[in-house]
Tab-separated table of C-alpha atoms and ligand atoms in Angstrom:
chain	number	residue	atom	x	y	z
A	1	UNK	CA	-8.720	31.868	-10.502
A	2	UNK	CA	-9.279	29.885	-7.579
A	3	UNK	CA	-7.374	28.241	-4.895
A	4	UNK	CA	-7.339	24.950	-6.646
A	5	UNK	CA	-5.706	26.295	-9.660
A	6	UNK	CA	-3.553	28.533	-7.886
A	7	UNK	CA	-2.817	24.933	-5.575
A	8	UNK	CA	-2.335	22.528	-8.707
A	9	UNK	CA	0.313	25.296	-9.725
A	10	UNK	CA	2.681	24.756	-6.958
A	11	UNK	CA	4.354	21.618	-8.052
A	12	UNK	CA	7.577	20.672	-6.123
A	13	UNK	CA	6.511	23.095	-3.017
A	14	UNK	CA	6.313	20.968	0.055
A	15	UNK	CA	3.308	20.009	1.558
A	16	UNK	CA	4.243	22.278	5.030
A	17	UNK	CA	5.086	25.322	2.001
A	18	UNK	CA	1.240	24.622	0.783
A	19	UNK	CA	-0.143	24.719	4.374
A	20	UNK	CA	1.029	28.244	4.996
A	21	UNK	CA	-0.407	29.462	1.852
A	22	UNK	CA	-3.763	27.977	2.045
A	23	UNK	CA	-3.778	29.912	5.507
A	24	UNK	CA	-2.690	32.659	4.087
A	25	UNK	CA	-5.729	32.532	1.278
A	26	UNK	CA	-8.153	31.503	4.031
A	27	UNK	CA	-6.910	35.181	6.084
A	28	UNK	CA	-7.174	37.450	2.978
A	29	UNK	CA	-10.073	35.920	1.684
A	30	UNK	CA	-11.560	36.721	5.052
A	31	UNK	CA	-11.159	39.936	5.709
A	32	UNK	CA	-11.473	41.327	2.152
A	33	UNK	CA	-15.457	39.494	2.601
A	34	UNK	CA	-17.906	41.881	1.375
A	35	UNK	CA	-15.202	43.713	-0.939
A	36	UNK	CA	-15.817	43.314	-4.538
A	37	UNK	CA	-13.664	44.891	-7.843
A	38	UNK	CA	-14.865	46.788	-10.382
A	39	UNK	CA	-15.146	43.407	-12.554
A	40	UNK	CA	-18.047	42.522	-10.076
A	41	UNK	CA	-15.781	39.827	-9.049
A	42	UNK	CA	-14.914	39.282	-5.357
A	43	UNK	CA	-11.927	41.239	-4.479
A	44	UNK	CA	-10.063	37.847	-3.235
A	45	UNK	CA	-9.616	36.776	-7.002
A	46	UNK	CA	-7.266	39.984	-7.047
A	47	UNK	CA	-4.710	38.478	-4.691
A	48	UNK	CA	-5.037	35.146	-6.350
A	49	UNK	CA	-4.018	36.072	-9.659
A	50	UNK	CA	-0.849	37.747	-8.120
A	51	UNK	CA	-0.218	34.704	-6.267
A	52	UNK	CA	-0.444	32.611	-9.161
A	53	UNK	CA	1.685	35.259	-11.597
A	54	UNK	CA	4.237	34.733	-8.791
A	55	UNK	CA	3.847	30.777	-8.642
A	56	UNK	CA	4.709	30.902	-12.363
A	57	UNK	CA	8.299	31.969	-11.355
A	58	UNK	CA	8.306	29.659	-8.560
A	59	UNK	CA	8.806	32.476	-6.025
A	60	UNK	CA	9.023	30.928	-2.350
A	61	UNK	CA	6.463	30.544	0.031
A	62	UNK	CA	6.704	33.818	2.040
A	63	UNK	CA	6.589	35.394	-1.182
A	64	UNK	CA	3.198	33.630	-2.774
A	65	UNK	CA	1.971	34.131	1.145
A	66	UNK	CA	2.613	37.731	0.927
A	67	UNK	CA	1.095	37.805	-2.500
A	68	UNK	CA	-2.271	36.594	-1.473
A	69	UNK	CA	-2.022	39.528	1.487
A	70	UNK	CA	-0.790	42.593	0.120
A	71	UNK	CA	-3.178	44.267	-0.219
A	72	UNK	CA	-4.618	43.507	3.504
A	73	UNK	CA	-2.388	46.241	5.499
A	74	UNK	CA	-4.106	48.812	2.506
A	75	UNK	CA	-7.820	47.972	2.607
A	76	UNK	CA	-8.604	45.752	5.718
A	77	UNK	CA	-8.898	45.581	9.329
A	78	UNK	CA	-5.058	43.716	9.363
A	79	UNK	CA	-2.079	44.577	10.962
A	80	UNK	CA	1.368	44.322	10.588
A	81	UNK	CA	1.413	43.016	14.171
A	82	UNK	CA	-1.466	40.248	12.856
A	83	UNK	CA	0.607	39.245	9.758
A	84	UNK	CA	3.408	38.737	11.951
A	85	UNK	CA	2.249	36.925	14.570
A	86	UNK	CA	0.022	34.620	12.343
A	87	UNK	CA	2.965	34.030	9.420
A	88	UNK	CA	6.503	35.385	10.203
A	89	UNK	CA	8.373	38.914	10.133
A	90	UNK	CA	9.399	38.097	6.331
A	91	UNK	CA	5.659	38.131	5.244
A	92	UNK	CA	4.797	41.050	6.913
A	93	UNK	CA	7.870	43.171	5.755
A	94	UNK	CA	6.786	41.974	1.946
A	95	UNK	CA	3.223	43.290	2.283
A	96	UNK	CA	4.733	46.596	3.968
A	97	UNK	CA	7.272	47.224	1.494
A	98	UNK	CA	3.992	46.294	-1.264
A	99	UNK	CA	2.221	48.809	0.539
A	100	UNK	CA	4.591	51.579	0.572
A	101	UNK	CA	5.630	51.137	-3.046
A	102	UNK	CA	2.335	51.661	-3.887
A	103	UNK	CA	2.596	55.208	-2.902
A	104	UNK	CA	5.891	55.664	-5.133
A	105	UNK	CA	4.822	58.843	-6.699
A	106	UNK	CA	7.162	61.071	-9.017
A	107	UNK	CA	5.070	64.335	-9.590
A	108	UNK	CA	4.814	65.261	-5.949
A	109	UNK	CA	6.139	68.248	-4.747
A	110	UNK	CA	5.950	68.783	-1.196
A	111	UNK	CA	8.650	68.047	1.097
A	112	UNK	CA	7.003	65.438	3.220
A	113	UNK	CA	6.090	63.651	0.500
A	114	UNK	CA	9.324	63.799	-1.402
A	115	UNK	CA	10.805	62.287	2.098
A	116	UNK	CA	8.751	59.436	1.536
A	117	UNK	CA	9.037	58.977	-2.020
A	118	UNK	CA	13.055	58.631	-1.312
A	119	UNK	CA	12.586	56.403	1.662
A	120	UNK	CA	10.240	54.127	-0.310
A	121	UNK	CA	12.650	54.243	-3.517
A	122	UNK	CA	15.929	53.595	-1.229
A	123	UNK	CA	13.681	50.784	0.652
A	124	UNK	CA	13.382	48.656	-2.411
A	125	UNK	CA	17.208	47.766	-2.228
A	126	UNK	CA	16.552	45.740	0.627
A	127	UNK	CA	14.391	42.842	-0.698
A	128	UNK	CA	13.632	42.876	-4.607
A	129	UNK	CA	11.033	40.121	-3.893
A	130	UNK	CA	8.873	43.379	-2.740
A	131	UNK	CA	9.232	44.824	-6.741
A	132	UNK	CA	8.770	41.570	-7.787
A	133	UNK	CA	4.901	41.115	-5.910
A	134	UNK	CA	4.478	44.866	-7.188
A	135	UNK	CA	4.821	43.718	-10.270
A	136	UNK	CA	2.542	40.684	-10.309
A	137	UNK	CA	-0.029	43.092	-8.530
A	138	UNK	CA	0.287	45.787	-11.360
A	139	UNK	CA	0.537	42.922	-14.374
A	140	UNK	CA	-3.116	41.909	-13.241
A	141	UNK	CA	-4.656	45.296	-12.310
A	142	UNK	CA	-3.769	46.403	-15.895
A	143	UNK	CA	-4.805	43.395	-17.415
A	144	UNK	CA	-8.032	44.378	-15.968
A	145	UNK	CA	-8.271	47.837	-16.113
A	146	UNK	CA	-11.020	47.358	-19.281
A	147	UNK	CA	-13.516	47.981	-15.829
A	148	UNK	CA	-11.687	51.221	-14.433
A	149	UNK	CA	-12.850	54.616	-15.814
A	150	UNK	CA	-11.353	55.960	-18.814
A	151	UNK	CA	-9.594	58.509	-16.704
A	152	UNK	CA	-8.208	56.169	-14.109
A	153	UNK	CA	-7.175	54.022	-17.170
A	154	UNK	CA	-4.853	56.518	-18.654
A	155	UNK	CA	-3.470	57.825	-15.238
A	156	UNK	CA	-2.164	53.944	-14.765
A	157	UNK	CA	-1.231	52.921	-18.172
A	158	UNK	CA	1.552	55.976	-17.953
A	159	UNK	CA	2.294	55.634	-14.363
A	160	UNK	CA	2.847	51.937	-15.552
A	161	UNK	CA	5.360	53.178	-18.223
A	162	UNK	CA	7.169	55.895	-16.352
A	163	UNK	CA	7.873	53.409	-13.139
A	164	UNK	CA	7.187	49.755	-13.543
A	165	UNK	CA	8.087	48.956	-17.031
A	166	UNK	CA	11.486	50.456	-15.828
A	167	UNK	CA	12.110	48.451	-12.761
A	168	UNK	CA	10.786	45.329	-14.834
A	169	UNK	CA	13.793	46.226	-16.981
A	170	UNK	CA	15.804	46.873	-14.756
A	171	UNK	CA	15.691	43.139	-12.919
A	172	UNK	CA	16.013	42.058	-16.676
A	173	UNK	CA	12.589	40.979	-16.548
A	174	UNK	CA	11.647	41.170	-20.036
A	175	UNK	CA	8.411	38.935	-20.229
A	176	UNK	CA	6.817	40.954	-17.547
A	177	UNK	CA	8.222	44.575	-19.022
A	178	UNK	CA	6.868	43.608	-22.831
A	179	UNK	CA	3.156	42.751	-21.348
A	180	UNK	CA	2.995	45.766	-19.044
A	181	UNK	CA	4.166	47.891	-21.713
A	182	UNK	CA	1.645	46.533	-24.565
A	183	UNK	CA	-1.172	46.917	-22.175
A	184	UNK	CA	-0.250	50.385	-21.404
A	185	UNK	CA	-0.090	51.312	-24.928
A	186	UNK	CA	-3.357	50.090	-25.971
A	187	UNK	CA	-5.118	52.109	-23.011
A	188	UNK	CA	-2.837	54.947	-23.653
A	189	UNK	CA	-3.048	55.205	-27.713
A	190	UNK	CA	-5.374	52.723	-28.935
A	191	UNK	CA	-5.276	53.411	-32.419
A	192	UNK	CA	-2.088	53.703	-33.158
A	193	UNK	CA	-1.596	49.877	-31.029
A	194	UNK	CA	-4.194	48.099	-32.989
A	195	UNK	CA	-2.866	50.307	-36.413
A	196	UNK	CA	1.028	48.380	-35.564
A	197	UNK	CA	-0.810	45.201	-34.749
A	198	UNK	CA	-2.452	45.016	-38.130
A	199	UNK	CA	0.660	45.607	-39.866
A	200	UNK	CA	3.096	43.163	-37.279
A	201	UNK	CA	0.210	40.438	-37.803
A	202	UNK	CA	0.416	40.960	-41.697
A	203	UNK	CA	4.131	40.844	-42.003
A	204	UNK	CA	4.296	37.699	-39.338
A	205	UNK	CA	1.947	35.753	-41.697
A	206	UNK	CA	3.465	36.874	-45.144
A	207	UNK	CA	6.673	35.527	-43.599
A	208	UNK	CA	5.481	32.474	-41.559
A	209	UNK	CA	6.548	30.138	-44.037
A	210	UNK	CA	9.849	31.523	-44.567
A	211	UNK	CA	10.532	31.880	-41.131
A	212	UNK	CA	9.813	27.951	-40.581
A	213	UNK	CA	12.156	27.312	-43.041
A	214	UNK	CA	14.888	29.177	-41.471
A	215	UNK	CA	14.009	27.586	-38.876
A	216	UNK	CA	14.055	24.247	-40.219
A	217	UNK	CA	17.281	24.563	-41.741
A	218	UNK	CA	19.145	26.014	-38.574
A	219	UNK	CA	17.720	23.023	-36.500
A	220	UNK	CA	19.150	20.574	-39.321
A	221	UNK	CA	22.417	22.411	-39.442
A	222	UNK	CA	23.085	22.184	-35.795
A	223	UNK	CA	21.554	18.695	-35.291
A	224	UNK	CA	24.095	17.433	-38.539
A	225	UNK	CA	27.051	19.065	-36.123
A	226	UNK	CA	25.515	17.477	-33.036
A	227	UNK	CA	24.318	20.299	-31.154
A	228	UNK	CA	21.047	19.567	-29.344
A	229	UNK	CA	18.996	22.807	-29.941
A	230	UNK	CA	15.304	24.006	-29.618
A	231	UNK	CA	14.298	26.619	-31.586
A	232	UNK	CA	11.054	29.248	-31.328
A	233	UNK	CA	9.880	31.958	-33.431
A	234	UNK	CA	9.061	35.245	-31.705
A	235	UNK	CA	7.683	38.703	-32.843
A	236	UNK	CA	8.542	41.796	-31.310
A	237	UNK	CA	5.944	43.413	-28.886
A	238	UNK	CA	3.849	46.155	-29.997
A	239	UNK	CA	4.973	49.051	-28.054
A	240	UNK	CA	9.029	48.220	-28.893
A	241	UNK	CA	7.505	48.484	-33.250
A	242	UNK	CA	5.916	51.792	-32.178
A	243	UNK	CA	8.610	53.307	-30.360
A	244	UNK	CA	10.962	52.424	-33.291
A	245	UNK	CA	8.360	53.574	-35.791
A	246	UNK	CA	7.502	56.628	-34.115
A	247	UNK	CA	11.484	57.559	-34.079
A	248	UNK	CA	11.456	57.333	-37.735
A	249	UNK	CA	11.768	53.778	-39.105
A	250	UNK	CA	10.351	52.000	-41.938
A	251	UNK	CA	8.620	48.612	-40.642
A	252	UNK	CA	10.757	46.828	-43.051
A	253	UNK	CA	13.838	47.981	-41.344
A	254	UNK	CA	13.195	46.889	-37.954
A	255	UNK	CA	15.692	43.956	-37.874
A	256	UNK	CA	14.187	42.473	-34.957
A	257	UNK	CA	10.426	42.653	-35.587
A	258	UNK	CA	10.471	38.348	-36.133
A	259	UNK	CA	13.231	36.366	-34.302
A	260	UNK	CA	14.186	33.217	-33.666
A	261	UNK	CA	15.300	31.968	-30.277
A	262	UNK	CA	18.026	29.253	-30.635
A	263	UNK	CA	18.270	27.281	-27.482
A	264	UNK	CA	21.212	25.205	-26.787
A	265	UNK	CA	22.851	23.613	-23.907
A	266	UNK	CA	26.061	25.172	-22.981
A	267	UNK	CA	27.822	28.413	-23.844
A	268	UNK	CA	29.810	26.529	-25.907
A	269	UNK	CA	26.931	25.862	-28.245
A	270	UNK	CA	26.102	29.253	-28.613
A	271	UNK	CA	29.221	30.076	-30.484
A	272	UNK	CA	29.549	26.994	-32.308
A	273	UNK	CA	26.012	27.639	-33.438
A	274	UNK	CA	26.328	31.168	-34.389
A	275	UNK	CA	29.158	29.800	-36.914
A	276	UNK	CA	27.071	26.669	-38.471
A	277	UNK	CA	24.099	29.376	-38.868
A	278	UNK	CA	25.753	32.312	-40.384
A	279	UNK	CA	27.417	29.214	-42.717
A	280	UNK	CA	23.774	29.326	-43.617
A	281	UNK	CA	22.492	32.482	-44.027
A	282	UNK	CA	24.816	35.946	-44.114
A	283	UNK	CA	24.708	38.149	-41.488
A	284	UNK	CA	24.069	41.773	-41.664
A	285	UNK	CA	27.826	43.361	-40.955
A	286	UNK	CA	27.486	45.866	-38.198
A	287	UNK	CA	24.265	43.782	-36.050
A	288	UNK	CA	25.565	41.266	-34.330
A	289	UNK	CA	26.292	41.470	-30.420
A	290	UNK	CA	27.944	39.502	-28.045
A	291	UNK	CA	25.949	40.008	-24.472
A	292	UNK	CA	27.495	36.650	-23.350
A	293	UNK	CA	30.613	38.189	-23.025
A	294	UNK	CA	29.083	41.421	-22.500
A	295	UNK	CA	26.136	40.853	-20.490
A	296	UNK	CA	23.469	43.558	-20.322
A	297	UNK	CA	23.513	46.535	-17.736
A	298	UNK	CA	20.497	44.317	-16.177
A	299	UNK	CA	22.683	40.913	-16.947
A	300	UNK	CA	20.292	39.737	-19.738
A	301	UNK	CA	22.855	37.627	-21.860
A	302	UNK	CA	22.536	36.204	-25.384
A	303	UNK	CA	24.320	36.221	-28.955
A	304	UNK	CA	22.541	38.524	-31.019
A	305	UNK	CA	22.829	38.260	-35.300
A	306	UNK	CA	20.599	39.756	-37.700
A	307	UNK	CA	20.300	37.284	-40.833
A	308	UNK	CA	19.105	38.096	-44.562
A	309	UNK	CA	16.280	35.887	-45.349
A	310	UNK	CA	13.311	36.986	-47.572
A	311	UNK	CA	13.359	39.985	-44.867
A	312	UNK	CA	15.895	40.346	-41.980
A	313	UNK	CA	15.103	37.931	-39.350
A	314	UNK	CA	17.227	38.262	-35.741
A	315	UNK	CA	18.544	34.931	-34.163
A	316	UNK	CA	18.991	35.156	-30.782
A	317	UNK	CA	21.229	32.213	-29.228
A	318	UNK	CA	21.122	31.366	-25.770
A	319	UNK	CA	21.119	28.621	-23.135
A	320	UNK	CA	18.046	27.128	-21.551
A	321	UNK	CA	19.239	29.046	-18.534
A	322	UNK	CA	19.669	32.593	-19.823
A	323	UNK	CA	16.073	31.726	-21.743
A	324	UNK	CA	14.520	31.513	-18.357
A	325	UNK	CA	16.881	34.686	-17.195
A	326	UNK	CA	15.433	36.420	-20.146
A	327	UNK	CA	11.750	36.123	-19.117
A	328	UNK	CA	11.876	37.025	-15.760
A	329	UNK	CA	15.588	38.101	-14.741
A	330	UNK	CA	16.523	38.110	-10.839
A	331	UNK	CA	13.118	36.372	-10.005
A	332	UNK	CA	14.491	33.515	-12.183
A	333	UNK	CA	16.740	32.937	-8.885
A	334	UNK	CA	14.054	30.795	-7.523
A	335	UNK	CA	14.133	28.645	-10.056
A	336	UNK	CA	17.386	28.090	-11.060
A	337	UNK	CA	19.601	28.621	-7.517
A	338	UNK	CA	16.896	26.828	-5.281
A	339	UNK	CA	18.653	26.579	-2.258
A	340	UNK	CA	19.696	30.357	-1.590
A	341	UNK	CA	17.904	31.799	-4.223
A	342	UNK	CA	16.778	34.891	-1.551
A	343	UNK	CA	20.639	35.445	-0.500
A	344	UNK	CA	21.940	35.307	-4.121
A	345	UNK	CA	19.061	37.598	-5.580
A	346	UNK	CA	20.294	40.358	-2.883
A	347	UNK	CA	23.629	39.746	-2.969
A	348	UNK	CA	23.539	40.048	-7.378
A	349	UNK	CA	21.119	42.943	-7.062
A	350	UNK	CA	24.220	44.941	-5.780
A	351	UNK	CA	26.967	43.193	-7.108
A	352	UNK	CA	25.785	43.239	-10.505
A	353	UNK	CA	22.783	45.161	-11.348
A	354	UNK	CA	23.658	48.435	-12.125
A	355	UNK	CA	20.396	50.057	-11.472
A	356	UNK	CA	20.600	49.679	-7.662
A	357	UNK	CA	24.354	50.269	-7.433
A	358	UNK	CA	23.572	53.527	-9.494
A	359	UNK	CA	20.593	53.851	-7.108
A	360	UNK	CA	22.520	53.766	-3.766
A	361	UNK	CA	25.157	56.009	-5.231
A	362	UNK	CA	22.557	58.737	-6.028
A	363	UNK	CA	21.458	58.330	-2.559
A	364	UNK	CA	24.482	59.021	-0.639
A	365	UNK	CA	25.404	62.240	-3.079
A	366	UNK	CA	22.166	64.259	-2.765
A	367	UNK	CA	21.528	65.224	1.323
A	368	UNK	CA	18.297	67.218	-0.014
A	369	UNK	CA	15.085	64.934	-0.721
A	370	UNK	CA	13.805	67.037	-3.623
A	371	UNK	CA	17.263	67.177	-5.269
A	372	UNK	CA	17.094	63.128	-4.913
A	373	UNK	CA	13.827	62.620	-6.132
A	374	UNK	CA	14.583	64.388	-9.278
A	375	UNK	CA	18.300	62.740	-9.789
A	376	UNK	CA	16.385	59.159	-9.677
A	377	UNK	CA	13.932	60.285	-12.202
A	378	UNK	CA	16.003	61.684	-14.597
A	379	UNK	CA	18.986	59.552	-14.326
A	380	UNK	CA	17.038	56.213	-13.947
A	381	UNK	CA	13.454	56.641	-14.793
A	382	UNK	CA	13.817	58.366	-17.745
A	383	UNK	CA	15.462	57.681	-21.414
A	384	UNK	CA	19.249	55.784	-21.181
A	385	UNK	CA	21.848	55.693	-23.562
A	386	UNK	CA	24.177	52.516	-23.234
A	387	UNK	CA	27.881	52.315	-23.979
A	388	UNK	CA	31.092	50.355	-23.590
A	389	UNK	CA	34.546	50.661	-21.878
A	390	UNK	CA	37.651	49.910	-23.921
A	391	UNK	CA	37.169	47.073	-21.859
A	392	UNK	CA	33.374	46.150	-22.699
A	393	UNK	CA	31.401	46.581	-19.778
A	394	UNK	CA	28.267	47.974	-20.131
A	395	UNK	CA	27.580	51.540	-18.708
A	396	UNK	CA	24.157	52.970	-18.193
A	397	UNK	CA	24.080	57.330	-18.857
A	398	UNK	CA	21.361	59.305	-18.661
A	399	UNK	CA	20.165	60.221	-22.375
A	400	UNK	CA	22.780	63.188	-23.646
A	401	UNK	CA	25.496	62.499	-21.716
A	402	UNK	CA	28.817	63.586	-22.336
A	403	UNK	CA	32.444	61.825	-22.029
A	404	UNK	CA	32.589	63.695	-18.498
A	405	UNK	CA	29.639	62.091	-17.347
A	406	UNK	CA	31.066	58.744	-18.153
A	407	UNK	CA	34.275	59.305	-16.701
A	408	UNK	CA	32.873	60.333	-13.731
A	409	UNK	CA	30.704	57.087	-13.315
A	410	UNK	CA	33.733	54.676	-14.046
A	411	UNK	CA	35.391	56.901	-11.429
A	412	UNK	CA	38.113	58.798	-13.279
A	413	UNK	CA	36.566	62.594	-14.111
A	414	UNK	CA	39.220	63.900	-12.057
A	415	UNK	CA	42.371	63.291	-13.957
A	416	UNK	CA	40.917	62.465	-17.018
A	417	UNK	CA	42.722	64.661	-20.213
A	418	UNK	CA	40.733	63.486	-22.936
A	419	UNK	CA	38.351	61.120	-24.243
A	420	UNK	CA	37.977	58.509	-27.554
A	421	UNK	CA	34.973	57.405	-28.716
A	422	UNK	CA	35.266	54.243	-31.210
A	423	UNK	CA	38.688	55.046	-31.333
A	424	UNK	CA	38.764	58.497	-32.283
A	425	UNK	CA	39.087	61.572	-30.303
A	426	UNK	CA	36.167	63.598	-29.191
A	427	UNK	CA	35.146	67.136	-27.835
A	428	UNK	CA	33.707	66.635	-24.603
A	429	UNK	CA	30.551	67.977	-25.543
A	430	UNK	CA	30.402	65.289	-27.694
A	431	UNK	CA	26.414	63.210	-27.253
A	432	UNK	CA	27.195	59.678	-26.548
A	433	UNK	CA	25.032	57.666	-28.426
A	434	UNK	CA	23.993	53.794	-27.857
A	435	UNK	CA	27.163	51.135	-28.442
A	436	UNK	CA	29.798	53.710	-28.386
A	437	UNK	CA	33.261	52.500	-27.209
A	438	UNK	CA	34.178	55.187	-24.632
A	439	UNK	CA	37.758	55.375	-23.632
A	440	UNK	CA	39.239	57.692	-20.924
A	441	UNK	CA	43.049	59.104	-21.354
A	442	UNK	CA	44.118	60.127	-17.653
A	443	UNK	CA	47.172	61.315	-15.992
A	444	UNK	CA	47.492	60.835	-12.322
A	445	UNK	CA	49.742	63.794	-11.777
A	446	UNK	CA	47.111	66.671	-12.983
A	447	UNK	CA	44.968	69.278	-11.930
A	448	UNK	CA	43.362	70.836	-9.067
A	449	UNK	CA	39.656	71.939	-9.409
A	450	UNK	CA	37.625	70.588	-12.605
A	451	UNK	CA	35.845	73.420	-12.965
A	452	UNK	CA	36.690	73.446	-16.402
A	453	UNK	CA	34.617	70.508	-17.004
A	454	UNK	CA	31.279	71.597	-15.293
A	455	UNK	CA	29.706	73.037	-18.863
A	456	UNK	CA	29.898	69.533	-20.308
A	457	UNK	CA	28.143	67.601	-17.031
A	458	UNK	CA	25.041	66.650	-18.045
A	459	UNK	CA	23.621	65.435	-15.119
A	460	UNK	CA	23.745	66.696	-11.157
A	461	UNK	CA	25.502	63.807	-10.046
A	462	UNK	CA	28.160	64.623	-12.611
A	463	UNK	CA	27.874	68.331	-11.240
A	464	UNK	CA	27.865	66.958	-7.557
A	465	UNK	CA	31.282	65.100	-7.909
A	466	UNK	CA	32.964	67.522	-9.676
A	467	UNK	CA	32.346	70.546	-7.003
A	468	UNK	CA	32.860	68.150	-4.087
A	469	UNK	CA	35.980	67.197	-5.396
A	470	UNK	CA	36.773	71.182	-5.269
A	471	UNK	CA	35.556	71.229	-2.100
A	472	UNK	CA	38.154	68.781	-1.058
A	473	UNK	CA	40.841	71.077	-2.543
A	474	UNK	CA	39.935	74.121	-0.684
A	475	UNK	CA	39.845	72.436	2.287
B	501	MN	MN1	-3.077	44.542	-5.398
């Protein structure tokens, strides 16, 4: 990696932007002079790589500058004031934010550190670019983890899975998420990694001819019907396969181990393509998903259908824009929303990405820092289940959640009478499963306190909402 290689990747940036980025490079290089990475390379190679990864997302110039400077506050004599003076306040805040987020630690117990952890977590909603820079930083560190001691490798890999993989998922950056997962998996369970890699490669070469044939057939039928298209073959990432196998699935049952991405011009073509594809290959009945109508909580959208071929193959039908969003999520806004990417990112972050809404809600409920950290860890960074409202809105809940948790999450807990899941009445202790459609039957006239519901609340957030209601009544 070199300044030249970075500059080469900055096509479409203004001369002024490139000048600023060069200045950031020279400044960071001088500050890190004499520092080396464990690989023996000069330290500056690392921030250069981070800036390069950001340039692949077409990040704005301030973000790329911050990528180059991201370790200067922590590891050199640079100060925030100096960065403001030499660059601007935005760059300085980004570098400061990335420095803080590096100290994010869920296993802490001391009150002071817990208060700090809270500040960091709440702070990440101020400017999502901080998360994106941090993910680029972590990605390069994971790519070069071989030079660290074994103990450090495991520690970093675990932290990546616990904190940075969920963050990549929540901003919708699947390409970053998959690579971070597989790198972590490699350092945590090398034997399993190698075994699954070998099996996946065997399957993908065994079926490569038939997959190619499917892809040609689909492309032909779409072309015959005047739907311009591009088709790409893909395999599921190794950690994704491992999680399914670990959960008891056989490799032959994994319906998305092999997939075809069918990229077309617009939404209407997505739906027409689906019909033409089904006219050629029979779909598996219950595996169709319309994430265009009902995007995931991280705004992922596509049509998913699983086809019977020589083995099961998943087709993901989407537009070019949906495909970009599937790779980098919110970070794609730089590419597709050129003029005011930054504002759109920030407003969509708060309005459309459920993670941030939940985070702000949890922050307002829990006064106590340790309670806040515990809830964030459990509800946002733990295992989740995804269910739908009767109107098709996807709702994220912690694994094990009940209809009572759901009702309080969507704001009708206090007036709930009973719950239906997939059209059947269920008891309040029913455990919600992925894909369940939940309908809460309410009665506006009813109820004083809802202590009767407390025993069905599986999260502290739900419990807190029930108790708050009781207090309001008492007053
Ligand atoms: Mn770094």
